[in-house]
CSV table of C-alpha atoms and ligand atoms in Angstrom, one decimal:
chain,number,residue,atom,x,y,z
A,286,UNK,CA,108.4,35.8,75.2
A,287,UNK,CA,105.9,33.6,77.2
A,288,UNK,CA,104.8,31.6,74.3
A,289,UNK,CA,102.0,29.8,76.0
A,290,UNK,CA,100.0,33.0,76.5
A,291,UNK,CA,97.9,35.0,73.8
A,292,UNK,CA,95.5,36.6,76.5
A,293,UNK,CA,95.4,38.1,79.5
A,294,UNK,CA,92.6,39.3,82.1
A,295,UNK,CA,92.9,41.9,84.8
A,296,UNK,CA,89.6,43.0,87.1
A,297,UNK,CA,90.2,46.4,88.3
A,298,UNK,CA,88.0,48.6,90.5
A,299,UNK,CA,87.1,52.2,90.6
A,300,UNK,CA,87.9,54.3,93.3
A,301,UNK,CA,86.6,57.4,95.0
A,302,UNK,CA,88.4,60.6,95.5
A,303,UNK,CA,88.6,62.1,99.1
A,304,UNK,CA,91.3,64.8,98.0
A,305,UNK,CA,90.1,65.8,94.3
A,306,UNK,CA,92.6,65.9,91.3
A,307,UNK,CA,91.4,68.9,89.3
A,308,UNK,CA,93.4,70.3,86.6
A,309,UNK,CA,96.6,69.1,85.3
A,310,UNK,CA,99.8,69.9,83.3
A,311,UNK,CA,101.0,68.5,79.7
A,312,UNK,CA,101.4,64.5,80.1
A,313,UNK,CA,98.8,64.1,82.4
A,314,UNK,CA,101.0,65.6,85.5
A,315,UNK,CA,98.3,66.6,88.2
A,316,UNK,CA,98.3,70.3,89.4
A,317,UNK,CA,97.9,68.7,93.0
A,318,UNK,CA,98.1,65.3,95.1
A,319,UNK,CA,95.3,63.2,95.5
A,320,UNK,CA,93.9,60.6,97.6
A,321,UNK,CA,91.1,58.1,97.2
A,322,UNK,CA,89.4,55.3,98.5
A,323,UNK,CA,89.8,51.9,96.2
A,324,UNK,CA,86.2,50.5,95.8
A,325,UNK,CA,85.5,46.8,95.5
A,326,UNK,CA,82.2,45.9,93.7
A,327,UNK,CA,82.3,48.5,91.1
A,328,UNK,CA,84.8,47.1,88.2
A,329,UNK,CA,85.8,46.7,84.9
A,330,UNK,CA,87.3,43.3,83.7
A,331,UNK,CA,89.6,43.5,80.5
A,332,UNK,CA,91.0,40.9,78.4
A,333,UNK,CA,93.6,41.6,75.9
A,334,UNK,CA,94.1,38.9,73.0
A,335,UNK,CA,97.4,39.6,71.3
A,336,UNK,CA,99.6,38.3,68.6
A,337,UNK,CA,102.6,39.0,66.7
A,338,UNK,CA,102.0,41.7,63.9
A,339,UNK,CA,104.6,43.9,61.7
A,340,UNK,CA,103.1,47.0,63.3
A,341,UNK,CA,100.9,48.2,66.3
A,342,UNK,CA,97.2,47.7,65.8
A,343,UNK,CA,94.2,47.3,68.2
A,344,UNK,CA,90.8,46.5,68.3
A,345,UNK,CA,88.4,47.7,71.2
A,346,UNK,CA,84.9,46.3,72.1
A,347,UNK,CA,83.0,47.2,75.3
A,348,UNK,CA,81.0,44.3,76.3
A,349,UNK,CA,81.4,42.8,72.7
A,350,UNK,CA,80.4,45.6,70.8
A,351,UNK,CA,82.5,48.2,69.1
A,352,UNK,CA,82.6,51.7,70.7
A,353,UNK,CA,83.8,54.3,68.2
A,354,UNK,CA,83.1,56.9,70.9
A,355,UNK,CA,86.2,55.6,72.8
A,356,UNK,CA,88.6,55.6,70.2
A,357,UNK,CA,89.8,58.9,70.3
A,358,UNK,CA,90.4,58.7,74.3
A,359,UNK,CA,92.0,55.1,73.5
A,360,UNK,CA,94.2,56.6,70.6
A,361,UNK,CA,95.7,59.1,72.4
A,362,UNK,CA,96.4,56.6,75.4
A,363,UNK,CA,98.3,54.4,73.1
A,364,UNK,CA,100.2,57.5,71.3
A,365,UNK,CA,101.5,58.2,74.9
A,366,UNK,CA,102.5,54.9,76.2
A,367,UNK,CA,103.9,53.0,73.2
A,368,UNK,CA,107.3,54.5,74.1
A,369,UNK,CA,107.3,52.9,77.6
A,370,UNK,CA,105.8,49.8,76.3
A,371,UNK,CA,108.1,48.9,73.3
A,372,UNK,CA,106.9,45.7,72.6
A,373,UNK,CA,103.6,47.1,71.4
A,374,UNK,CA,105.2,48.1,68.3
A,375,UNK,CA,105.2,44.3,66.9
A,376,UNK,CA,101.7,43.3,68.3
A,377,UNK,CA,98.3,43.5,67.4
A,378,UNK,CA,95.6,43.4,70.3
A,379,UNK,CA,92.1,42.7,70.7
A,380,UNK,CA,90.7,44.2,74.0
A,381,UNK,CA,87.5,43.6,75.2
A,382,UNK,CA,86.2,45.2,78.6
A,383,UNK,CA,83.2,44.8,80.5
A,384,UNK,CA,81.9,46.6,83.6
A,385,UNK,CA,80.2,45.2,86.8
A,386,UNK,CA,78.0,48.1,87.3
A,387,UNK,CA,74.7,48.9,85.2
A,388,UNK,CA,75.0,50.8,81.6
A,389,UNK,CA,72.7,53.4,82.9
A,390,UNK,CA,73.9,54.1,86.4
A,391,UNK,CA,75.8,57.4,85.3
A,392,UNK,CA,78.7,55.7,86.5
A,393,UNK,CA,81.4,56.2,83.7
A,394,UNK,CA,84.5,54.6,85.3
A,395,UNK,CA,87.6,55.7,83.3
A,396,UNK,CA,89.4,54.8,86.4
A,397,UNK,CA,88.4,51.0,86.2
A,398,UNK,CA,88.9,50.9,82.4
A,399,UNK,CA,92.1,52.1,82.2
A,400,UNK,CA,93.5,50.4,85.4
A,401,UNK,CA,92.2,47.0,83.8
A,402,UNK,CA,93.7,47.8,80.5
A,403,UNK,CA,97.0,48.8,81.4
A,404,UNK,CA,97.5,46.0,83.9
A,405,UNK,CA,97.0,43.8,81.0
A,406,UNK,CA,99.1,45.9,78.7
A,407,UNK,CA,102.0,45.8,81.4
A,408,UNK,CA,101.9,41.9,81.8
A,409,UNK,CA,101.9,41.7,78.0
A,410,UNK,CA,105.3,43.7,78.1
A,411,UNK,CA,106.4,41.3,80.8
A,412,UNK,CA,106.7,38.3,78.4
A,413,UNK,CA,109.0,40.1,75.9
A,414,UNK,CA,111.1,42.6,77.6
A,415,UNK,CA,112.9,43.2,81.3
A,416,UNK,CA,111.5,46.5,81.4
A,417,UNK,CA,108.6,44.9,83.7
A,418,UNK,CA,109.7,42.8,86.4
A,419,UNK,CA,107.9,41.8,89.6
A,420,UNK,CA,109.2,44.3,91.9
A,421,UNK,CA,108.3,47.7,89.5
A,422,UNK,CA,105.1,45.7,88.2
A,423,UNK,CA,102.6,47.8,90.0
A,424,UNK,CA,104.4,51.0,89.7
A,425,UNK,CA,104.5,50.5,86.0
A,426,UNK,CA,101.0,49.6,85.6
A,427,UNK,CA,100.1,52.8,87.5
A,428,UNK,CA,102.3,55.1,85.5
A,429,UNK,CA,100.6,53.3,82.3
A,430,UNK,CA,97.2,53.7,83.7
A,431,UNK,CA,97.9,57.5,84.5
A,432,UNK,CA,98.4,58.2,80.9
A,433,UNK,CA,94.9,57.1,80.0
A,434,UNK,CA,93.2,58.4,83.0
A,435,UNK,CA,94.8,60.4,85.8
A,436,UNK,CA,92.7,58.9,88.6
A,437,UNK,CA,93.1,55.3,86.8
A,438,UNK,CA,96.4,55.4,88.4
A,439,UNK,CA,95.0,55.2,92.0
A,440,UNK,CA,93.1,52.1,91.4
A,441,UNK,CA,96.1,49.6,91.1
A,442,UNK,CA,96.6,49.8,94.9
A,443,UNK,CA,94.2,48.9,97.3
A,444,UNK,CA,92.4,50.4,100.4
A,445,UNK,CA,93.8,53.9,100.3
A,446,UNK,CA,95.9,55.2,97.4
A,447,UNK,CA,97.6,58.5,96.8
A,448,UNK,CA,98.6,60.2,93.2
A,449,UNK,CA,100.9,63.2,93.2
A,450,UNK,CA,103.9,64.7,94.9
A,451,UNK,CA,103.2,65.6,98.4
A,452,UNK,CA,106.0,65.8,100.8
A,453,UNK,CA,103.9,64.2,103.4
A,454,UNK,CA,104.6,60.7,101.4
A,455,UNK,CA,108.4,60.5,100.9
A,456,UNK,CA,107.9,58.2,97.7
A,457,UNK,CA,104.8,59.7,96.3
A,458,UNK,CA,105.2,61.1,92.7
A,459,UNK,CA,103.4,62.9,89.8
A,460,UNK,CA,104.0,60.1,87.5
A,461,UNK,CA,102.5,57.3,89.5
A,462,UNK,CA,100.2,56.3,92.7
A,463,UNK,CA,101.3,54.6,95.9
A,464,UNK,CA,99.4,52.6,98.5
A,465,UNK,CA,99.0,54.3,101.7
A,466,UNK,CA,99.1,51.6,104.5
A,467,UNK,CA,98.1,52.7,107.9
A,468,UNK,CA,99.2,49.8,109.8
A,469,UNK,CA,99.2,51.7,113.3
A,470,UNK,CA,95.5,53.4,112.4
A,471,UNK,CA,92.5,51.9,113.9
A,472,UNK,CA,90.9,54.1,111.0
A,473,UNK,CA,87.8,52.2,110.3
A,474,UNK,CA,87.0,50.2,106.7
A,475,UNK,CA,84.5,52.3,104.9
A,476,UNK,CA,81.3,51.8,102.7
A,477,UNK,CA,80.6,53.8,99.8
A,478,UNK,CA,76.8,54.0,98.9
A,479,UNK,CA,76.6,55.5,95.4
A,480,UNK,CA,73.2,57.3,95.1
A,481,UNK,CA,72.3,57.5,91.4
A,482,UNK,CA,71.0,60.9,90.8
A,483,UNK,CA,71.7,61.3,87.0
A,484,UNK,CA,71.8,58.3,84.9
A,485,UNK,CA,72.9,60.0,81.9
A,486,UNK,CA,76.2,60.5,80.3
A,487,UNK,CA,78.2,63.6,81.8
A,488,UNK,CA,77.4,66.8,80.5
A,489,UNK,CA,81.1,67.8,80.6
A,490,UNK,CA,84.1,65.3,80.5
A,491,UNK,CA,86.6,65.6,83.0
A,492,UNK,CA,89.4,66.2,80.3
A,493,UNK,CA,87.7,69.5,79.5
A,494,UNK,CA,87.0,70.2,83.3
A,495,UNK,CA,90.6,69.9,83.8
A,496,UNK,CA,91.3,71.9,81.2
A,497,UNK,CA,89.4,75.1,82.6
A,498,UNK,CA,91.6,75.1,85.9
A,499,UNK,CA,94.4,76.4,83.5
A,500,UNK,CA,92.9,79.9,83.6
A,501,UNK,CA,91.2,79.6,86.6
A,502,UNK,CA,91.0,82.5,89.0
A,503,UNK,CA,91.4,80.6,92.0
A,504,UNK,CA,94.2,78.1,90.4
A,505,UNK,CA,96.7,79.2,92.9
A,506,UNK,CA,94.5,79.1,95.8
A,507,UNK,CA,93.3,75.7,94.9
A,508,UNK,CA,96.7,74.3,94.6
A,509,UNK,CA,97.6,75.4,98.2
A,510,UNK,CA,94.3,74.5,99.8
A,511,UNK,CA,94.6,71.0,98.2
A,512,UNK,CA,97.9,70.5,100.2
A,513,UNK,CA,96.5,71.9,103.5
A,514,UNK,CA,93.5,69.4,103.1
A,515,UNK,CA,95.8,66.9,102.3
A,516,UNK,CA,97.7,67.2,105.4
A,517,UNK,CA,94.7,67.3,107.6
A,518,UNK,CA,92.8,64.4,105.8
A,519,UNK,CA,96.0,62.4,106.5
A,520,UNK,CA,96.4,63.4,110.1
A,521,UNK,CA,92.6,62.6,110.3
A,522,UNK,CA,93.3,59.0,109.4
A,523,UNK,CA,96.4,58.4,111.3
A,524,UNK,CA,94.8,59.4,114.5
A,525,UNK,CA,91.4,57.9,113.8
A,526,UNK,CA,89.6,61.1,114.0
A,527,UNK,CA,86.7,60.6,111.9
A,528,UNK,CA,85.1,64.0,112.7
A,529,UNK,CA,87.9,66.1,110.8
A,530,UNK,CA,87.9,63.4,108.2
A,531,UNK,CA,84.3,64.2,107.3
A,532,UNK,CA,84.3,67.9,107.7
A,533,UNK,CA,87.8,67.6,104.7
A,534,UNK,CA,86.0,65.0,103.0
A,535,UNK,CA,82.9,67.3,102.4
A,536,UNK,CA,84.8,70.3,101.5
A,537,UNK,CA,86.6,69.0,98.8
A,538,UNK,CA,83.6,67.9,97.3
A,539,UNK,CA,82.0,71.2,97.5
A,540,UNK,CA,85.4,72.9,96.6
A,541,UNK,CA,85.3,70.6,93.3
A,542,UNK,CA,81.7,71.9,92.2
A,543,UNK,CA,82.9,75.5,93.5
A,544,UNK,CA,85.9,75.4,90.8
A,545,UNK,CA,83.2,74.2,88.0
A,546,UNK,CA,80.9,77.2,89.0
A,547,UNK,CA,83.5,79.7,88.7
A,548,UNK,CA,85.5,78.4,85.7
A,549,UNK,CA,84.9,80.4,82.5
A,550,UNK,CA,82.7,78.8,81.1
A,551,UNK,CA,81.0,77.7,84.2
A,552,UNK,CA,79.1,74.7,84.7
A,553,UNK,CA,76.8,73.0,87.4
A,554,UNK,CA,76.6,69.5,87.5
A,555,UNK,CA,74.7,68.8,90.7
A,556,UNK,CA,70.7,68.5,90.3
A,557,UNK,CA,68.0,69.5,92.9
A,558,UNK,CA,68.2,65.9,94.5
A,559,UNK,CA,72.0,66.3,94.8
A,560,UNK,CA,71.5,69.0,97.2
A,561,UNK,CA,68.2,67.2,99.1
A,562,UNK,CA,70.5,64.3,99.5
A,563,UNK,CA,73.2,66.4,100.9
A,564,UNK,CA,71.3,68.1,103.2
A,565,UNK,CA,69.3,65.1,104.6
A,566,UNK,CA,72.8,63.8,105.0
A,567,UNK,CA,74.0,66.5,107.1
A,568,UNK,CA,70.5,67.0,109.1
A,569,UNK,CA,71.1,62.7,109.7
A,570,UNK,CA,74.3,63.1,110.9
A,571,UNK,CA,73.5,66.2,113.4
A,572,UNK,CA,70.6,64.4,114.6
A,573,UNK,CA,71.7,60.8,115.2
A,574,UNK,CA,75.8,61.4,115.6
A,575,UNK,CA,76.0,58.1,113.2
A,576,UNK,CA,79.4,59.3,111.0
A,577,UNK,CA,78.2,59.6,107.6
A,578,UNK,CA,79.6,62.1,104.6
A,579,UNK,CA,79.1,62.7,101.6
A,580,UNK,CA,81.4,63.3,98.4
A,581,UNK,CA,80.9,63.9,94.9
A,582,UNK,CA,82.7,63.2,91.5
A,583,UNK,CA,82.5,65.5,88.6
A,584,UNK,CA,78.7,64.6,88.4
A,585,UNK,CA,75.5,64.7,90.1
A,586,UNK,CA,75.5,61.3,92.1
A,587,UNK,CA,76.5,61.4,95.5
A,588,UNK,CA,78.8,58.9,97.2
A,589,UNK,CA,77.6,58.4,100.9
A,590,UNK,CA,80.7,57.1,103.1
A,591,UNK,CA,80.7,55.6,106.5
A,592,UNK,CA,82.2,53.0,108.8
A,593,UNK,CA,81.1,49.8,108.2
A,594,UNK,CA,79.9,49.1,111.8
A,595,UNK,CA,77.3,51.5,110.7
A,596,UNK,CA,76.0,49.7,107.8
A,597,UNK,CA,72.5,48.4,108.9
A,598,UNK,CA,71.8,52.1,110.4
A,599,UNK,CA,72.7,53.8,107.2
A,600,UNK,CA,70.8,51.1,104.9
A,601,UNK,CA,67.7,52.0,107.1
A,602,UNK,CA,68.2,55.8,106.6
A,603,UNK,CA,69.0,55.2,102.8
A,604,UNK,CA,65.6,53.6,102.6
A,605,UNK,CA,63.5,56.0,104.7
A,606,UNK,CA,65.2,59.7,103.4
A,607,UNK,CA,67.3,59.2,100.5
A,608,UNK,CA,65.9,56.5,98.0
A,609,UNK,CA,63.5,59.1,96.9
A,610,UNK,CA,65.9,61.5,95.5
A,611,UNK,CA,67.5,58.7,93.6
A,612,UNK,CA,66.9,57.7,89.8
A,613,UNK,CA,64.4,55.0,89.8
A,614,UNK,CA,65.3,54.2,93.5
A,615,UNK,CA,68.7,53.2,92.3
A,616,UNK,CA,72.0,53.1,94.4
A,617,UNK,CA,74.9,50.9,94.6
A,618,UNK,CA,76.4,49.5,97.8
A,619,UNK,CA,80.3,49.3,97.9
A,620,UNK,CA,83.1,49.5,100.0
A,621,UNK,CA,86.5,49.8,100.3
A,622,UNK,CA,88.7,47.0,98.6
A,623,UNK,CA,91.6,45.3,98.3
A,624,UNK,CA,92.8,46.4,94.6
A,625,UNK,CA,93.0,44.6,91.1
A,626,UNK,CA,93.0,41.0,90.4
A,627,UNK,CA,94.4,39.0,87.8
A,628,UNK,CA,92.2,36.7,86.3
H,538,LIG,C1,86.6,64.6,89.7
H,538,LIG,O1,90.9,60.9,86.1
H,538,LIG,O2,88.7,61.2,84.9
H,538,LIG,O3,87.0,62.4,89.5
H,538,LIG,O4,92.8,62.5,83.4
H,538,LIG,O5,91.2,63.6,82.2
H,538,LIG,O6,90.8,60.9,82.6
H,538,LIG,P1,91.4,62.4,83.2
H,538,LIG,O7,90.1,62.7,84.2
H,538,LIG,P2,89.6,61.7,85.4
H,538,LIG,O8,89.3,63.4,86.4
H,538,LIG,C2,88.7,62.7,87.4
H,538,LIG,C3,88.5,63.8,88.5
H,538,LIG,C4,87.7,63.7,89.5
H,538,LIG,C5,88.1,63.7,90.8
H,538,LIG,C6,89.4,62.5,91.0
H,538,LIG,O9,89.3,61.3,91.0
H,538,LIG,O10,90.6,62.8,91.8
């Protein structure tokens, strides 16, 4: 063991999926591959203090307060990961997490939360055993993140990240994400302005939403469509074809919500203002030719994606036409980031 250490801290970002993960099998195995932009400013910082103990135990604090509502998800996370991080059997942990984004923004990022916890746990394991080394650290952290929240597996890597087996990337896996680096591509750096329509907590958890894919009437079609969209999106990034990128990203966002609306029970997560924003974005793009597009999470907020060189123009567009549809005029300017950081 590295006896000098008694605590570790990692900062890990959220991510926004371009091809959506929706539906899973046992043990957090996705129904389809997904791909995402890793964000920069929206992140969670987690510190874990650890000490020897006769058996595993943990205490969890969010911004220095106990949060009983997070305990069921954390309990099931620890029960899934303990066999892969055996040093936990003899440790007692005190976990403290905090988010960079405001409490009431409606952004509940399990991706940044679980990836930051997983990075800390993976580092702690490396002090005690050879199961984790420099070479496999990120892959292991992504594997552990996935067992907390599927989308968290993608936050371990910067820029563009892919999770789920696809023949398009030989080293892709259902068990962990991989970084997708496009050294040949001129594909621009993207910004993501998150337009906050609803500041409340989610009406339907992602976990329940995924479950509704089990018997969904369009399950088979969705799985094949996601592979087709994945391949088109990869081509558009590789060939720097922004128009095709926009078409696929928007189609994926609308498909995600269409799947929710056609599940049993069905649910509608966007709000009238979500649609107002979407309409305004499409109209603005047609009128000005500026390459902006929208994507959505499992909620009402809209992610406005655009190349960095259009930042000024898009900021005036937000002020003039979109801010009126945001809850208390709230939005967060983020951009593609380089991935987690050890503090
Ligand atoms: C719509 O990763 O939050 O954001 O694995 O149950 O924790 P769990 O689900 P989660 O689902 C994210 C769904 C999504 C699409 C995506 O991020 O790919």
